[in-house]
Amino acid sequence: MSQDEAKRNAAAAALEFVESGMTLGLGTGSTAAFFVEFLADEISDGLDVRCVPTSVATFEQAAALGIPLLPVEQVERIHLTVDGADEIDPHACLIKGGGAALLREKIIANASDHMVVIADESKAVETLGAFPLPVEVSPFGFTITAKKVFDALKTSGVDQPIVKLRESAGGKRPLVTDGGNYILDCRCKEIPSAQAAALALSVVPGVVEHGLFINLARTVILGDEEGAQILEFEY
């Protein structure tokens, strides 16, 4: 089984939640990109939806495929958001932001009536933290913020986190997000309490947003070689 096949199966299963007349949030990342492809096919067959992308990359993909898009400033309600995740624990707590779009992804997810997370089954973990936790920070004073982020993670129970500024593809300058911020990648190995870490990070001046998505995903779809498993959660 290829990982792409599993991602495709998860993305295809998410179409079951889409109905004509909806305003959709379109996530970012490789699995979300498959969903955007499949959605474009449904639209060409007559599905009537409007969409809000969570990143410049998703905007460009959706626009190229002819998907009707709305500026976020014109959105009154988002019925459904479909997005990927870097890690998913048994309580549907997520780590997101590997693609550096976590701020916009969280704004859209939080504004949605229903968030569906799609991923291949390798993203399901018992405890979050093996994937580096992204934290979006203001460029101003980011070195000070990085030290405070380290302290916050330690206080929340993470043993010896490593906090590193994410660099651009060339490796000579910091990566800049769509929102004009920097990303700190925090290698935690294990996050004992996602809730405690989220709270500790949220009060650090300079932290714009963190990649812990808690109590947002009502549906998780995990793709595998057979198809997809759909898990539902209540908060």
XYZ file of C-alpha atoms in Angstrom:
235
model
C 0.000 0.000 0.000
C 1.287 3.443 -0.853
C 0.760 6.242 1.636
C -0.807 8.289 -1.149
C -3.440 5.611 -1.652
C -4.380 5.773 2.020
C -4.573 9.565 1.856
C -6.768 9.351 -1.220
C -9.118 6.927 0.530
C -9.458 9.277 3.498
C -10.032 12.280 1.260
C -12.659 10.473 -0.823
C -14.561 9.418 2.298
C -14.797 13.056 3.437
C -16.945 13.869 0.391
C -19.826 12.084 2.139
C -20.088 15.050 4.505
C -20.344 17.663 1.732
C -23.737 18.953 0.617
C -24.785 21.491 -1.989
C -25.234 24.955 -0.567
C -22.410 24.616 1.940
C -19.543 26.982 2.556
C -16.440 24.842 3.031
C -13.083 25.447 4.647
C -10.311 23.890 2.559
C -7.326 22.661 4.542
C -3.653 22.581 3.710
C -1.247 19.694 3.148
C -0.879 16.612 1.000
C -4.047 14.826 2.157
C -6.139 17.988 1.970
C -4.824 18.513 -1.563
C -6.387 15.196 -2.617
C -9.703 16.340 -1.138
C -9.509 19.563 -3.141
C -8.949 17.511 -6.312
C -11.938 15.264 -5.605
C -14.096 18.254 -4.665
C -13.314 19.905 -7.999
C -14.602 16.794 -9.778
C -17.848 16.931 -7.778
C -18.275 20.626 -8.568
C -17.845 19.930 -12.277
C -20.653 17.383 -11.904
C -22.990 19.972 -10.407
C -22.157 20.281 -6.700
C -22.864 23.854 -5.561
C -20.473 25.010 -2.816
C -18.326 28.005 -1.917
C -14.927 27.554 -0.327
C -12.482 29.376 1.927
C -8.843 28.235 1.613
C -6.566 28.104 4.662
C -3.343 28.963 2.838
C -1.965 30.571 -0.280
C -1.009 27.113 -1.573
C -4.560 25.818 -1.200
C -5.960 28.998 -2.750
C -3.743 28.537 -5.796
C -4.669 24.861 -6.176
C -8.394 25.476 -5.773
C -8.418 28.472 -8.119
C -6.569 26.493 -10.786
C -9.209 23.750 -10.529
C -12.087 26.197 -10.902
C -13.428 25.855 -7.367
C -15.596 28.848 -6.339
C -13.751 30.767 -3.616
C -14.810 33.384 -1.095
C -12.574 35.902 0.670
C -12.631 35.082 4.365
C -13.870 38.611 5.084
C -17.097 37.828 3.205
C -17.857 34.587 5.008
C -20.828 34.596 7.378
C -20.794 30.885 8.189
C -18.544 27.915 7.483
C -20.576 24.718 7.505
C -17.739 22.243 7.125
C -13.949 22.285 7.096
C -11.895 19.370 5.802
C -8.224 19.405 6.748
C -5.329 17.082 7.454
C -3.211 16.528 10.568
C 0.351 15.605 11.438
C -0.660 13.577 14.509
C -4.009 12.480 15.965
C -4.415 11.009 19.458
C -7.301 8.783 20.660
C -9.238 11.839 21.865
C -8.971 13.635 18.498
C -6.399 16.090 19.816
C -4.174 17.063 16.905
C -0.785 18.399 16.030
C -1.055 20.515 12.901
C 1.198 23.010 11.199
C 3.803 20.945 9.407
C 2.954 23.025 6.359
C 3.254 26.283 8.327
C -0.442 27.198 7.869
C -1.546 26.503 11.433
C -2.803 30.014 12.258
C -5.155 30.223 9.292
C -6.138 26.575 9.692
C -7.129 27.132 13.309
C -9.074 30.311 12.560
C -11.124 28.464 9.934
C -11.505 25.296 12.016
C -12.697 27.245 15.042
C -15.235 29.135 12.928
C -16.691 25.948 11.411
C -19.827 24.099 12.421
C -18.075 20.796 11.726
C -14.397 19.920 11.262
C -13.462 16.704 9.493
C -9.832 15.605 9.745
C -8.461 13.316 7.042
C -5.192 11.401 7.285
C -3.545 8.094 6.553
C -3.565 5.685 9.479
C 0.114 6.324 10.311
C -0.914 9.718 11.744
C -2.843 8.030 14.588
C -0.744 7.931 17.775
C -1.296 7.103 21.421
C 0.425 10.272 22.668
C 1.183 13.450 20.755
C 4.727 14.707 20.422
C 6.811 12.550 18.099
C 6.050 15.061 15.351
C 7.639 18.435 16.198
C 5.013 20.829 17.541
C 4.880 24.011 15.405
C 4.389 27.324 17.201
C 3.776 30.436 15.114
C 5.451 33.510 16.614
C 5.929 37.177 15.869
C 9.290 37.911 14.232
C 9.813 40.696 16.779
C 11.770 39.306 19.719
C 11.450 35.729 18.493
C 14.602 34.640 20.330
C 13.060 35.791 23.611
C 9.798 34.089 22.678
C 11.659 30.854 21.890
C 13.075 30.767 25.430
C 9.631 31.386 26.892
C 8.171 28.621 24.694
C 10.826 26.243 26.027
C 9.923 27.192 29.602
C 6.192 26.802 28.905
C 6.635 23.325 27.496
C 8.823 22.305 30.438
C 6.212 23.639 32.868
C 3.504 21.617 31.115
C 5.452 18.379 31.614
C 7.521 18.025 28.435
C 10.960 16.613 29.244
C 13.779 18.616 27.605
C 12.055 20.074 24.546
C 14.220 21.345 21.705
C 12.958 24.594 20.191
C 14.294 25.466 16.748
C 13.439 28.211 14.275
C 12.165 26.771 11.002
C 14.189 27.908 8.013
C 13.098 28.473 4.439
C 13.794 25.889 1.754
C 17.160 27.466 1.008
C 18.138 27.266 4.647
C 19.586 30.776 4.823
C 16.663 32.687 6.323
C 13.624 32.026 8.512
C 10.522 30.614 6.878
C 7.812 33.272 6.778
C 4.200 32.121 7.050
C 1.311 33.450 4.980
C 0.565 35.684 7.967
C 4.071 37.143 8.016
C 5.235 35.255 11.104
C 7.938 32.733 11.991
C 7.581 29.100 13.021
C 9.289 27.494 16.011
C 9.430 23.703 15.693
C 9.403 22.164 19.169
C 10.748 18.632 19.427
C 8.997 17.196 22.452
C 9.160 13.415 21.891
C 6.060 13.174 24.082
C 3.501 15.732 25.263
C 1.998 14.288 28.476
C -0.938 16.719 28.481
C -1.947 18.461 25.272
C -4.342 20.634 27.256
C -1.642 21.788 29.680
C 0.815 22.506 26.871
C -1.804 24.438 24.890
C -2.678 26.592 27.894
C 0.968 27.278 28.763
C 1.823 28.292 25.187
C -1.239 30.457 24.716
C -0.189 32.922 27.427
C 3.361 33.499 26.117
C 3.689 37.012 24.640
C 4.915 36.688 21.071
C 3.134 33.383 20.442
C 0.596 34.032 17.698
C -0.788 30.465 17.678
C 0.294 26.911 18.441
C -0.265 23.700 16.532
C -2.273 21.876 19.199
C -5.867 21.564 17.954
C -8.053 20.481 20.857
C -11.833 19.935 20.852
C -12.096 20.993 17.220
C -12.230 17.763 15.184
C -15.677 16.189 15.415
C -14.876 13.588 12.760
C -11.581 11.831 12.037
C -11.179 9.765 8.873
C -8.189 7.429 8.730
C -7.383 5.977 5.331
C -5.823 2.568 4.787
C -5.473 0.012 1.989
C -9.057 -1.177 2.433
C -10.669 2.241 2.371
C -11.264 4.472 5.371
C -12.334 4.311 9.000
C -14.628 7.089 10.226
C -14.465 8.065 13.897
C -16.902 10.495 15.519
C -16.288 12.581 18.657
C -18.449 14.747 20.922
C -17.310 17.703 23.030
